[in-house]
CSV table of C-alpha atoms in Angstrom, one decimal:
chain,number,residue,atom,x,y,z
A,228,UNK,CA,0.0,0.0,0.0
A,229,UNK,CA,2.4,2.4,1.1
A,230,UNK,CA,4.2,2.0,-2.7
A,231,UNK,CA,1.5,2.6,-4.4
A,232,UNK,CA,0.8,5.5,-2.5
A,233,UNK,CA,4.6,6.7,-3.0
A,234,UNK,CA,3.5,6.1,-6.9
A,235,UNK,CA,1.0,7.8,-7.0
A,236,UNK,CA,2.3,11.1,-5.5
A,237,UNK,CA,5.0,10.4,-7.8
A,238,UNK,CA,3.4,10.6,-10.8
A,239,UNK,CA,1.0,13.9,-9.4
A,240,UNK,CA,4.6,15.6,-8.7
A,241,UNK,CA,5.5,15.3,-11.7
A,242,UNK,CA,2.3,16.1,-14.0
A,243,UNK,CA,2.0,19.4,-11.6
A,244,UNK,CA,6.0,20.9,-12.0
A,245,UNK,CA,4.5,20.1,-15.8
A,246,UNK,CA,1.9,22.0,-15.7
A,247,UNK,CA,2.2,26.1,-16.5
A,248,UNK,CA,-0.4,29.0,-15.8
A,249,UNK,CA,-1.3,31.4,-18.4
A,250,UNK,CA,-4.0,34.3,-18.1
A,251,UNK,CA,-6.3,36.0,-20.8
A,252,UNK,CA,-7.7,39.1,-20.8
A,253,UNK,CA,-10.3,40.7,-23.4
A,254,UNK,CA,-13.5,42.4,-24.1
A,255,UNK,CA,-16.9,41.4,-25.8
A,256,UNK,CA,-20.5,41.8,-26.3
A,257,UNK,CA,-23.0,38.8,-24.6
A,258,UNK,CA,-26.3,38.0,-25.1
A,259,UNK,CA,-29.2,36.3,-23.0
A,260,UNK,CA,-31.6,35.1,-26.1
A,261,UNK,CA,-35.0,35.0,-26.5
A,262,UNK,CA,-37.4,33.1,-24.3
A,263,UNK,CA,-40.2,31.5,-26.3
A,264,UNK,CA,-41.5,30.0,-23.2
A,265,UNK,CA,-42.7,33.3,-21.5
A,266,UNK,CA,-42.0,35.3,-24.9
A,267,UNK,CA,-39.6,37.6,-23.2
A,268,UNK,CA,-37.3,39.2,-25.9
A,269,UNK,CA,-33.6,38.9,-26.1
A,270,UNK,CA,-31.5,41.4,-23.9
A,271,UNK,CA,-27.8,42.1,-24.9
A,272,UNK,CA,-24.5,44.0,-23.6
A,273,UNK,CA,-20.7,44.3,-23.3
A,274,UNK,CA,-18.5,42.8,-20.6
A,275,UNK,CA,-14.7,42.3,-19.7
A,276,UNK,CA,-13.2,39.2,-18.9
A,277,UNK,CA,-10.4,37.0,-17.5
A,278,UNK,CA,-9.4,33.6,-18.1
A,279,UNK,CA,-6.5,32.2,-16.0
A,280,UNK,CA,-5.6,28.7,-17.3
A,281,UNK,CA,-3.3,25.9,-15.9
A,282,UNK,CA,-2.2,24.0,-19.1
A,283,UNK,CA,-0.9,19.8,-18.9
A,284,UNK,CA,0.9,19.4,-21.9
A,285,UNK,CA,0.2,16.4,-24.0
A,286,UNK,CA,2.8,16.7,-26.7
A,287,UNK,CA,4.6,19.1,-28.2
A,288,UNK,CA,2.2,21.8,-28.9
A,289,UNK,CA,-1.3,20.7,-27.4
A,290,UNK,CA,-2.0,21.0,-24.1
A,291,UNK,CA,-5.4,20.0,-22.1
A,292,UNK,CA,-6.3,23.1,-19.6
A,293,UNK,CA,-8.3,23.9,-16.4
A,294,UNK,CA,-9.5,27.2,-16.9
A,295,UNK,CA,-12.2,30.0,-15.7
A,296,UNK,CA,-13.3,32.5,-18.0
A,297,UNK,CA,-14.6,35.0,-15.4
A,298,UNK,CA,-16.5,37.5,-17.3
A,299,UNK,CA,-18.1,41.1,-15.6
A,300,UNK,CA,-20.7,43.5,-17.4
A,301,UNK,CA,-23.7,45.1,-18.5
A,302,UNK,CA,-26.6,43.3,-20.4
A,303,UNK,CA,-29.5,45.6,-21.6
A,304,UNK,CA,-33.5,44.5,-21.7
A,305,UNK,CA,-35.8,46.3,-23.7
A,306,UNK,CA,-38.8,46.2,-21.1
A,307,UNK,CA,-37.0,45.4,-17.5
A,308,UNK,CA,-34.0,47.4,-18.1
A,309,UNK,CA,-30.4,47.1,-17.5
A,310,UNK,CA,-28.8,44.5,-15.6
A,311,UNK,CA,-25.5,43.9,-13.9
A,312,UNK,CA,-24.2,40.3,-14.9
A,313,UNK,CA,-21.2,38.3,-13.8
A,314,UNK,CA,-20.1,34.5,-15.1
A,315,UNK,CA,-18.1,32.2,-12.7
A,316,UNK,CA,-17.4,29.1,-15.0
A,317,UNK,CA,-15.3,26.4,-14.7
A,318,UNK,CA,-14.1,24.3,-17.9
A,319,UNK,CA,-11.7,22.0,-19.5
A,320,UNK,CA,-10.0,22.9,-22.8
A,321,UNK,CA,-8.2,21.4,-25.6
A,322,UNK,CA,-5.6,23.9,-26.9
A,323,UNK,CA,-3.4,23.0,-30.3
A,324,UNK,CA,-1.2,25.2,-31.5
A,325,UNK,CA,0.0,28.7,-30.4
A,326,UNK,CA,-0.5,29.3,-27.1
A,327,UNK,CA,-1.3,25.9,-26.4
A,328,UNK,CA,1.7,25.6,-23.8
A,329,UNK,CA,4.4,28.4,-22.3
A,330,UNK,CA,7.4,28.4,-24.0
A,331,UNK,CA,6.9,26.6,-26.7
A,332,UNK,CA,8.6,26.1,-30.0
A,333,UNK,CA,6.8,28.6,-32.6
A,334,UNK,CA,5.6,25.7,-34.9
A,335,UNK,CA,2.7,28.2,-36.0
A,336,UNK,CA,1.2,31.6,-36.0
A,337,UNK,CA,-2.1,30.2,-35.4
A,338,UNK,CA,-3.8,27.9,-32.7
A,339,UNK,CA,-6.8,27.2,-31.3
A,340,UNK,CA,-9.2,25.7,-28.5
A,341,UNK,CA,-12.6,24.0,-27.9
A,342,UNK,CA,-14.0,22.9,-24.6
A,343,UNK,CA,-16.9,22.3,-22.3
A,344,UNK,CA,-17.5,22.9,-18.6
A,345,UNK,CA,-20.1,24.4,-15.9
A,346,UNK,CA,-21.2,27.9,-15.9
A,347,UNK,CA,-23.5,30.3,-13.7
A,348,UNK,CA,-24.5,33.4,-14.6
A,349,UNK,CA,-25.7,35.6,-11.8
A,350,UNK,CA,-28.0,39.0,-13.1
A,351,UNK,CA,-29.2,41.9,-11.0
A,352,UNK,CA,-31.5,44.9,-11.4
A,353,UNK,CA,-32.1,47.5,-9.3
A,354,UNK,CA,-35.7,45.7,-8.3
A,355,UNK,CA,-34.4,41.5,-9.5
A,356,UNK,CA,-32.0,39.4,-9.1
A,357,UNK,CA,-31.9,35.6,-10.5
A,358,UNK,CA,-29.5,32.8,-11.2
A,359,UNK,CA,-28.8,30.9,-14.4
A,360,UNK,CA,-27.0,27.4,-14.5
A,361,UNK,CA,-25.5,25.0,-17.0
A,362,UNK,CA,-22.8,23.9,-19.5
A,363,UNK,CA,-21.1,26.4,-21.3
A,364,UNK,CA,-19.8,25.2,-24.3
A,365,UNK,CA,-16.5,27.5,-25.5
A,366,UNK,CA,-14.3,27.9,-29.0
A,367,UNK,CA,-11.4,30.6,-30.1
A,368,UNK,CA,-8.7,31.0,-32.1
A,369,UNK,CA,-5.2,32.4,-31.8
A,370,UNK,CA,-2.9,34.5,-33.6
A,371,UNK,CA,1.2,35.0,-33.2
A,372,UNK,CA,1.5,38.5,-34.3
A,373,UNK,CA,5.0,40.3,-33.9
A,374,UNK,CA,5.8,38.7,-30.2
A,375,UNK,CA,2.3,39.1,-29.0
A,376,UNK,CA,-0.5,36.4,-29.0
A,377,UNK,CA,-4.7,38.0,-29.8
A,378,UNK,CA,-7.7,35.8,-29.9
A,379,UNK,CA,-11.1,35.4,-30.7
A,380,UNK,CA,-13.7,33.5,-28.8
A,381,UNK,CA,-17.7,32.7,-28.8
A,382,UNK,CA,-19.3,31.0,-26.2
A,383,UNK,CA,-22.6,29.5,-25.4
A,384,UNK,CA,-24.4,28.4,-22.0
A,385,UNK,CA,-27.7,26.4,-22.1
A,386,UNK,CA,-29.8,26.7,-18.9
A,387,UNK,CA,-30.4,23.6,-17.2
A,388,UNK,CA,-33.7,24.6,-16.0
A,389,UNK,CA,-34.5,25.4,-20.0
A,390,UNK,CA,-35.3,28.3,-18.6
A,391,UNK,CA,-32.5,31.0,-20.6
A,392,UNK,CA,-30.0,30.7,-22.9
A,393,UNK,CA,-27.0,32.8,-23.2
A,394,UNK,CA,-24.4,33.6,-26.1
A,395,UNK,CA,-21.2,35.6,-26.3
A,396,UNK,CA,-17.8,36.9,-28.4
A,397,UNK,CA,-15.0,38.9,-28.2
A,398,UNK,CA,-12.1,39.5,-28.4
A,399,UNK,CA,-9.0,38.7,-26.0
A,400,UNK,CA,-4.8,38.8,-25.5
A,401,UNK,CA,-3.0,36.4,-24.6
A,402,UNK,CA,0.1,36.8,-21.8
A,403,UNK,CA,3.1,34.4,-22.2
A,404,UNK,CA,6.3,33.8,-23.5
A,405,UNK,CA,5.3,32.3,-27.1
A,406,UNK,CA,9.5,32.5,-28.7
């Protein structure tokens, strides 16, 4: 017991000292679409976000990531008026290409990601206040341009209660050592 215990925290050692952290940050415009359930129309707005990212690399330039896409903003509703609205997600990404790992060998000047996790959304008005729930399905691209690493992204959460559906894109910029 005790070896395989040793083993174990052998082989987590190891896959964490391989691991590197990488942070996003960028700007874009969301969208809470329309309800047909309760006919309430689709509200929109801009928002800022961060994605830190802890990339396991699985060969020489793709990587599988933990990551959190924390996004902050407005969204405004024609008829109950503007919100504040804040997304705490947590996903797992597949990254090939740029960016897909720290220091990496430039085999590219483009790479990209696709990925899945949970997301809630939380939304407030002066007189509401509710809270969405569900998988958040993500995709971007990447682009090496003169020693600095810009992205694009879309991303879309489907309520598990049915209940709202919510879809976003922007733009973002990578920090890392890409040479």
């Amino acid at each position: 017991m005790k070896r395989i215990v040793f083993l174990l925290l052998t082989f987590l050692s190891s896959s964490i000292y391989a691991a590197d952290f990488m942070h996003d940050i960028g700007v874009g415009f969301w969208s809470k679409l329309r309800n047909t359930n309760n006919a309430e129309p689709t509200s929109y707005g801009p928002f800022a976000q961060y994605m830190p990212r802890c990339n396991f690399k699985i060969k020489e330039n793709m990587s599988v990531s933990l990551a959190s896409p924390i996004a902050i903003g407005a969204r405004f509703h024609p008829t109950q008026g503007n919100y504040f609205q804040l997304q705490l997600p947590a996903t797992v990404l597949y990254n090939i290409g740029h960016a897909a790992f720290k220091k990496e060998k430039l085999n590219g000047n483009v790479g990209g990601y696709i990925g899945t996790g949970f997301n809630y959304i939380l939304s407030a008005s002066e007189t509401l206040r509710e809270s969405d729930f569900g998988l958040i399905s993500l995709a971007g691209l990447r682009f090496y341009t003169h020693h600095h690493s810009l992205g694009l992204q879309v991303s879309y959460t489907h309520d598990f209660r049915f209940k709202n559906n919510f879809i976003g894109a922007g733009f973002f910029y990578t920090f890392g050592y890409f040479e």
